[in-house]
Amino acid sequence: MSRREAHPTPVTYARFEIRPRRFLRREDAAFYIDVSPTKFDQMVADGRMPKPCRIDGCVRWDIRKLDMAADLISDPEEATNGREIEI
């Protein structure tokens, strides 16, 4: 096995294409917040992550809502500045 095969670069594991996207599929949304798809499903079910929207029958998560939810998880007080927000 060559050295390159033994130690693949991080690019080998990258799942996102290099282009901006506003809406993400389930697997990409889970990858974006750094959890498994199963854990992501649990987080959606318990309200820590937002519910998806439908675009012509396709289920997608809004990346901005994912960011807001992640902000609430990492620092609830700072994220809301004392205000309640809906995700």
Short mmCIF file of N, CA and C in Angstrom, two decimals:
data_model
loop_
_atom_site.label_atom_id
_atom_site.label_comp_id
_atom_site.label_asym_id
_atom_site.label_seq_id
_atom_site.Cartn_x
_atom_site.Cartn_y
_atom_site.Cartn_z
N MET A 1 0.85 -1.18 0.00
CA MET A 1 0.00 0.00 0.00
C MET A 1 0.89 1.24 0.00
N SER A 2 0.60 2.17 -0.85
CA SER A 2 1.41 3.38 -0.92
C SER A 2 1.10 4.29 0.27
N ARG A 3 1.98 5.19 0.52
CA ARG A 3 1.79 6.15 1.62
C ARG A 3 0.51 6.96 1.40
N ARG A 4 0.22 7.32 0.18
CA ARG A 4 -0.97 8.10 -0.14
C ARG A 4 -2.24 7.31 0.21
N GLU A 5 -2.25 6.01 -0.09
CA GLU A 5 -3.42 5.19 0.22
C GLU A 5 -3.56 4.97 1.72
N ALA A 6 -2.45 4.87 2.43
CA ALA A 6 -2.49 4.61 3.86
C ALA A 6 -3.00 5.81 4.65
N HIS A 7 -2.75 7.00 4.16
CA HIS A 7 -3.14 8.23 4.86
C HIS A 7 -3.85 9.17 3.90
N PRO A 8 -5.11 8.89 3.62
CA PRO A 8 -5.83 9.77 2.69
C PRO A 8 -5.96 11.18 3.25
N THR A 9 -6.00 12.13 2.38
CA THR A 9 -6.13 13.52 2.81
C THR A 9 -7.58 13.80 3.20
N PRO A 10 -7.82 14.86 3.97
CA PRO A 10 -9.20 15.20 4.35
C PRO A 10 -10.11 15.40 3.14
N VAL A 11 -9.54 15.82 2.02
CA VAL A 11 -10.34 16.03 0.82
C VAL A 11 -11.00 14.72 0.38
N THR A 12 -10.35 13.61 0.65
CA THR A 12 -10.90 12.31 0.31
C THR A 12 -12.25 12.10 0.99
N TYR A 13 -12.41 12.63 2.18
CA TYR A 13 -13.62 12.42 2.96
C TYR A 13 -14.67 13.51 2.75
N ALA A 14 -14.34 14.57 2.07
CA ALA A 14 -15.27 15.69 1.90
C ALA A 14 -16.50 15.24 1.14
N ARG A 15 -17.69 15.57 1.66
CA ARG A 15 -18.93 15.18 1.02
C ARG A 15 -19.62 16.38 0.39
N PHE A 16 -19.24 17.58 0.79
CA PHE A 16 -19.86 18.77 0.24
C PHE A 16 -19.17 19.17 -1.05
N GLU A 17 -19.95 19.58 -1.99
CA GLU A 17 -19.38 20.13 -3.21
C GLU A 17 -18.96 21.56 -2.90
N ILE A 18 -18.03 22.06 -3.66
CA ILE A 18 -17.56 23.41 -3.44
C ILE A 18 -18.48 24.39 -4.18
N ARG A 19 -19.63 24.61 -3.58
CA ARG A 19 -20.57 25.60 -4.08
C ARG A 19 -21.58 25.86 -2.97
N PRO A 20 -22.01 27.10 -2.82
CA PRO A 20 -22.93 27.41 -1.73
C PRO A 20 -24.30 26.78 -1.95
N ARG A 21 -24.88 26.31 -0.86
CA ARG A 21 -26.23 25.74 -0.91
C ARG A 21 -26.99 26.22 0.31
N ARG A 22 -28.23 26.57 0.11
CA ARG A 22 -29.07 27.03 1.22
C ARG A 22 -29.80 25.86 1.87
N PHE A 23 -30.23 24.89 1.09
CA PHE A 23 -31.00 23.75 1.60
C PHE A 23 -30.19 22.47 1.46
N LEU A 24 -30.23 21.65 2.51
CA LEU A 24 -29.42 20.43 2.55
C LEU A 24 -30.28 19.19 2.70
N ARG A 25 -29.84 18.12 2.09
CA ARG A 25 -30.46 16.81 2.30
C ARG A 25 -30.13 16.35 3.72
N ARG A 26 -30.85 15.34 4.20
CA ARG A 26 -30.69 14.83 5.55
C ARG A 26 -29.23 14.48 5.87
N GLU A 27 -28.60 13.70 5.02
CA GLU A 27 -27.23 13.27 5.28
C GLU A 27 -26.28 14.46 5.32
N ASP A 28 -26.48 15.41 4.43
CA ASP A 28 -25.62 16.59 4.40
C ASP A 28 -25.87 17.49 5.62
N ALA A 29 -27.13 17.59 6.05
CA ALA A 29 -27.46 18.38 7.24
C ALA A 29 -26.79 17.76 8.48
N ALA A 30 -26.85 16.44 8.59
CA ALA A 30 -26.20 15.75 9.70
C ALA A 30 -24.69 15.97 9.65
N PHE A 31 -24.11 15.84 8.47
CA PHE A 31 -22.68 16.06 8.29
C PHE A 31 -22.31 17.50 8.67
N TYR A 32 -23.16 18.44 8.28
CA TYR A 32 -22.91 19.87 8.55
C TYR A 32 -22.81 20.14 10.05
N ILE A 33 -23.66 19.50 10.85
CA ILE A 33 -23.57 19.74 12.29
C ILE A 33 -22.72 18.69 13.01
N ASP A 34 -22.09 17.81 12.24
CA ASP A 34 -21.11 16.85 12.74
C ASP A 34 -21.71 15.77 13.64
N VAL A 35 -22.84 15.22 13.21
CA VAL A 35 -23.43 14.06 13.88
C VAL A 35 -23.83 13.04 12.83
N SER A 36 -24.12 11.83 13.27
CA SER A 36 -24.57 10.81 12.33
C SER A 36 -26.00 11.11 11.89
N PRO A 37 -26.44 10.58 10.75
CA PRO A 37 -27.82 10.78 10.34
C PRO A 37 -28.84 10.27 11.38
N THR A 38 -28.52 9.18 12.06
CA THR A 38 -29.42 8.66 13.09
C THR A 38 -29.54 9.64 14.25
N LYS A 39 -28.41 10.17 14.71
CA LYS A 39 -28.42 11.16 15.80
C LYS A 39 -29.16 12.42 15.34
N PHE A 40 -28.95 12.81 14.10
CA PHE A 40 -29.64 13.99 13.56
C PHE A 40 -31.16 13.77 13.61
N ASP A 41 -31.61 12.58 13.23
CA ASP A 41 -33.05 12.27 13.30
C ASP A 41 -33.57 12.41 14.73
N GLN A 42 -32.80 11.93 15.70
CA GLN A 42 -33.19 12.06 17.11
C GLN A 42 -33.28 13.52 17.52
N MET A 43 -32.33 14.32 17.06
CA MET A 43 -32.32 15.74 17.41
C MET A 43 -33.49 16.49 16.78
N VAL A 44 -33.87 16.10 15.57
CA VAL A 44 -35.06 16.70 14.94
C VAL A 44 -36.30 16.30 15.73
N ALA A 45 -36.39 15.02 16.10
CA ALA A 45 -37.55 14.52 16.83
C ALA A 45 -37.72 15.19 18.19
N ASP A 46 -36.60 15.46 18.89
CA ASP A 46 -36.71 16.07 20.22
C ASP A 46 -36.67 17.59 20.19
N GLY A 47 -36.59 18.18 18.99
CA GLY A 47 -36.69 19.63 18.85
C GLY A 47 -35.39 20.40 18.93
N ARG A 48 -34.26 19.69 19.08
CA ARG A 48 -32.98 20.41 19.11
C ARG A 48 -32.56 20.88 17.73
N MET A 49 -33.02 20.21 16.70
CA MET A 49 -32.78 20.62 15.32
C MET A 49 -34.14 20.91 14.68
N PRO A 50 -34.15 21.79 13.67
CA PRO A 50 -35.42 22.17 13.04
C PRO A 50 -36.01 21.05 12.20
N LYS A 51 -37.29 21.13 11.98
CA LYS A 51 -37.95 20.20 11.08
C LYS A 51 -37.62 20.62 9.64
N PRO A 52 -37.68 19.68 8.72
CA PRO A 52 -37.35 20.01 7.33
C PRO A 52 -38.51 20.73 6.64
N CYS A 53 -38.21 21.28 5.49
CA CYS A 53 -39.25 21.83 4.62
C CYS A 53 -39.32 20.93 3.38
N ARG A 54 -40.36 21.08 2.62
CA ARG A 54 -40.50 20.30 1.39
C ARG A 54 -40.42 21.25 0.20
N ILE A 55 -39.60 20.86 -0.74
CA ILE A 55 -39.46 21.61 -1.99
C ILE A 55 -39.81 20.64 -3.11
N ASP A 56 -41.01 20.79 -3.66
CA ASP A 56 -41.50 19.88 -4.70
C ASP A 56 -41.34 18.41 -4.30
N GLY A 57 -41.71 18.09 -3.08
CA GLY A 57 -41.65 16.71 -2.61
C GLY A 57 -40.30 16.28 -2.06
N CYS A 58 -39.28 17.12 -2.19
CA CYS A 58 -37.96 16.79 -1.65
C CYS A 58 -37.83 17.36 -0.24
N VAL A 59 -37.36 16.56 0.68
CA VAL A 59 -37.18 16.99 2.07
C VAL A 59 -35.80 17.63 2.19
N ARG A 60 -35.79 18.89 2.71
CA ARG A 60 -34.54 19.64 2.83
C ARG A 60 -34.53 20.43 4.14
N TRP A 61 -33.32 20.67 4.66
CA TRP A 61 -33.15 21.51 5.85
C TRP A 61 -32.50 22.81 5.44
N ASP A 62 -33.04 23.90 5.98
CA ASP A 62 -32.52 25.24 5.73
C ASP A 62 -31.25 25.41 6.57
N ILE A 63 -30.14 25.71 5.92
CA ILE A 63 -28.86 25.81 6.61
C ILE A 63 -28.87 26.93 7.65
N ARG A 64 -29.64 27.98 7.41
CA ARG A 64 -29.71 29.08 8.38
C ARG A 64 -30.40 28.63 9.66
N LYS A 65 -31.43 27.80 9.54
CA LYS A 65 -32.10 27.27 10.73
C LYS A 65 -31.21 26.28 11.46
N LEU A 66 -30.41 25.52 10.72
CA LEU A 66 -29.44 24.63 11.36
C LEU A 66 -28.44 25.44 12.17
N ASP A 67 -27.99 26.56 11.61
CA ASP A 67 -27.06 27.43 12.33
C ASP A 67 -27.69 27.98 13.61
N MET A 68 -28.94 28.43 13.53
CA MET A 68 -29.62 28.96 14.71
C MET A 68 -29.76 27.88 15.78
N ALA A 69 -30.12 26.67 15.38
CA ALA A 69 -30.27 25.57 16.32
C ALA A 69 -28.93 25.23 16.96
N ALA A 70 -27.87 25.21 16.18
CA ALA A 70 -26.54 24.93 16.71
C ALA A 70 -26.11 26.02 17.68
N ASP A 71 -26.44 27.28 17.39
CA ASP A 71 -26.14 28.37 18.31
C ASP A 71 -26.84 28.17 19.64
N LEU A 72 -28.09 27.74 19.60
CA LEU A 72 -28.84 27.50 20.84
C LEU A 72 -28.23 26.37 21.65
N ILE A 73 -27.74 25.34 20.98
CA ILE A 73 -27.12 24.22 21.69
C ILE A 73 -25.80 24.64 22.32
N SER A 74 -24.99 25.40 21.59
CA SER A 74 -23.67 25.74 22.10
C SER A 74 -23.70 26.81 23.18
N ASP A 75 -24.63 27.77 23.09
CA ASP A 75 -24.71 28.82 24.11
C ASP A 75 -26.10 29.46 24.05
N PRO A 76 -27.07 28.87 24.75
CA PRO A 76 -28.45 29.35 24.66
C PRO A 76 -28.61 30.83 25.02
N GLU A 77 -27.92 31.31 26.04
CA GLU A 77 -28.07 32.71 26.47
C GLU A 77 -27.53 33.67 25.42
N GLU A 78 -26.36 33.37 24.90
CA GLU A 78 -25.74 34.24 23.89
C GLU A 78 -26.53 34.22 22.59
N ALA A 79 -27.04 33.06 22.22
CA ALA A 79 -27.75 32.92 20.94
C ALA A 79 -29.02 33.75 20.89
N THR A 80 -29.71 33.85 22.01
CA THR A 80 -31.00 34.54 21.99
C THR A 80 -30.94 35.95 22.55
N ASN A 81 -29.84 36.29 23.25
CA ASN A 81 -29.72 37.60 23.91
C ASN A 81 -30.97 37.89 24.74
N GLY A 82 -31.46 36.86 25.43
CA GLY A 82 -32.62 37.03 26.29
C GLY A 82 -33.95 36.93 25.59
N ARG A 83 -33.96 36.72 24.26
CA ARG A 83 -35.20 36.63 23.50
C ARG A 83 -35.44 35.18 23.14
N GLU A 84 -36.70 34.82 23.02
CA GLU A 84 -37.03 33.49 22.52
C GLU A 84 -37.04 33.54 21.00
N ILE A 85 -36.50 32.51 20.38
CA ILE A 85 -36.55 32.43 18.92
C ILE A 85 -37.18 31.11 18.54
N GLU A 86 -37.80 31.09 17.41
CA GLU A 86 -38.46 29.88 16.92
C GLU A 86 -37.65 29.33 15.77
N ILE A 87 -37.41 28.01 15.84
CA ILE A 87 -36.67 27.38 14.74
C ILE A 87 -37.54 26.36 14.06
#
